[in-house]
Backbone as JSON, one array per atom type, in Angstrom:
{
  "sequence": "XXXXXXXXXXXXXXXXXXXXXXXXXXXXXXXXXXXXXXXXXXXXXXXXXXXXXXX",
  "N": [[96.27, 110.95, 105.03], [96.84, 108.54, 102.28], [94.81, 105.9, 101.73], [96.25, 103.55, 101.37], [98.55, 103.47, 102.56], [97.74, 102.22, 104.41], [97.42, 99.31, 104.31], [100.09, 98.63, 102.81], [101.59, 99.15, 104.5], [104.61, 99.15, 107.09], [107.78, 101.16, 106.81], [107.49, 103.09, 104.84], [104.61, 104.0, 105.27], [105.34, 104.9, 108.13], [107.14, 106.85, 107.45], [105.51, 108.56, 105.75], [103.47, 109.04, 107.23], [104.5, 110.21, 109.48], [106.06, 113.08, 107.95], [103.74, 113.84, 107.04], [102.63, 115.05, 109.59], [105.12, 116.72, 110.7], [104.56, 118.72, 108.5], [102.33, 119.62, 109.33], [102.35, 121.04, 111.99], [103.04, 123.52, 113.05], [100.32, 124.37, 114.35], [97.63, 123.48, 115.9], [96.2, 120.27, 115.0], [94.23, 117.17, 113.63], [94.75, 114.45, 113.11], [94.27, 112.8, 109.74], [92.84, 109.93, 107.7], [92.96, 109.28, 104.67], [90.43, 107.87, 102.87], [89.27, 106.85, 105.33], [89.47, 103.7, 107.19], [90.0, 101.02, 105.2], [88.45, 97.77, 104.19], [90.7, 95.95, 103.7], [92.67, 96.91, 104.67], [95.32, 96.2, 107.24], [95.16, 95.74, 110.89], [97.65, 96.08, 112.2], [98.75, 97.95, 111.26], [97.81, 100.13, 111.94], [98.05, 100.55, 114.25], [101.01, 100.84, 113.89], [100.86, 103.0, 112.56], [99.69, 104.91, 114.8], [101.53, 104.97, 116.95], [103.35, 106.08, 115.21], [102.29, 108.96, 114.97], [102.33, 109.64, 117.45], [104.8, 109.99, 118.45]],
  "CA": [[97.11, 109.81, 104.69], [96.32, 107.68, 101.61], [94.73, 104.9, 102.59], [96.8, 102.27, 100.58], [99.36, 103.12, 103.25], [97.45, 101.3, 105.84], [97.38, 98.16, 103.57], [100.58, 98.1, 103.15], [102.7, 99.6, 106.07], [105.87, 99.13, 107.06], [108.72, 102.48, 107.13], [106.68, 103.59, 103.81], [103.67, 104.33, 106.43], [105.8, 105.9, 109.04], [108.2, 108.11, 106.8], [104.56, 109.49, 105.62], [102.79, 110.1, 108.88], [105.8, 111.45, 110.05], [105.67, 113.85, 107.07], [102.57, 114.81, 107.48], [102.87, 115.54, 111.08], [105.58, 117.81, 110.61], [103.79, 119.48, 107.75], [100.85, 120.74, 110.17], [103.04, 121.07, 113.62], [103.0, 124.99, 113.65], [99.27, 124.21, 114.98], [96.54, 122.25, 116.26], [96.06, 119.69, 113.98], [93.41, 116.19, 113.94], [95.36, 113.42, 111.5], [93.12, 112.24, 109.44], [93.21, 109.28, 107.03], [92.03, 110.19, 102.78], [89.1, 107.25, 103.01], [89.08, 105.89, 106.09], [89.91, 102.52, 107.33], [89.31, 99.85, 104.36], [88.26, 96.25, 104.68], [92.21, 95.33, 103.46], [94.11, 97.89, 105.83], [95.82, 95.79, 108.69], [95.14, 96.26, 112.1], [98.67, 96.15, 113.43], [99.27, 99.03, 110.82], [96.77, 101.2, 112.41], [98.79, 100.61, 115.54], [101.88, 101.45, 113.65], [100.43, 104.77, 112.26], [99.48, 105.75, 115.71], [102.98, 105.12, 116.8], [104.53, 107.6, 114.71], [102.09, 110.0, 115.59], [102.29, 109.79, 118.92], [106.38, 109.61, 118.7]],
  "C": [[96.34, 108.95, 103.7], [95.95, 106.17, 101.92], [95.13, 103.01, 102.05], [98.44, 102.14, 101.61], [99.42, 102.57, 104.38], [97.5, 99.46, 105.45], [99.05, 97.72, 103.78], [102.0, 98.38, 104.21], [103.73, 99.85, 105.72], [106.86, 100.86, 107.2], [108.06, 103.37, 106.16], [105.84, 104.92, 104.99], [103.88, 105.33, 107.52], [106.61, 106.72, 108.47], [106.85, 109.11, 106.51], [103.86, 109.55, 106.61], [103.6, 111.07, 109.28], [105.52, 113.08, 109.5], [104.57, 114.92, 107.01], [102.21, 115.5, 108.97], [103.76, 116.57, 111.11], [105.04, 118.53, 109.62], [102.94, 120.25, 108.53], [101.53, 120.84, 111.44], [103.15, 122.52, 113.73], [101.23, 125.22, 113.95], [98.38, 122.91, 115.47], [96.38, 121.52, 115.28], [95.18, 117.68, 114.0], [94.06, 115.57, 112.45], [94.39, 112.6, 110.99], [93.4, 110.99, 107.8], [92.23, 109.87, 105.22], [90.16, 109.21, 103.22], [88.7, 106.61, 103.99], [89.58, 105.14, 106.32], [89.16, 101.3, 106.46], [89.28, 98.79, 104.95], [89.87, 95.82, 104.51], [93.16, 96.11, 104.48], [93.81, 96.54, 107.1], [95.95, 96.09, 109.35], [96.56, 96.7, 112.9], [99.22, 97.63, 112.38], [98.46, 100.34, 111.02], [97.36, 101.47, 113.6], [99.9, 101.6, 115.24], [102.11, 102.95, 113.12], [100.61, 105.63, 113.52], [100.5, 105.68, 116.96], [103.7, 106.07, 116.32], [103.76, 109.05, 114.84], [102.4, 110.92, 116.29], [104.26, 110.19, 119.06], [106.64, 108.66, 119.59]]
}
């Protein structure tokens, strides 16, 4: 996940987790963000990521 979609969230954020979650779902798969968690990514959108993960 690019990590400009932790900055700025919102349905953006969850249409692409989503995305990528079904992309790798015919296996095991560890979601992983491009750079990490920046100093500007918002905490409640780290929540909201792991929300659409999770379903």
């Amino acid at each position: 996940l690019a990590p400009g979609h932790m900055v700025t969230g919102g349905q953006a954020l969850i249409d692409e987790t989503r995305r990528i979650v079904e992309a790798f779902s015919t296996g095991p798969h560890i979601f992983n963000l491009g750079h990490g968690i920046t100093p500007e990514a918002d905490p409640a959108n780290v929540e909201l990521m792991l929300r659409a993960i999770r379903g």
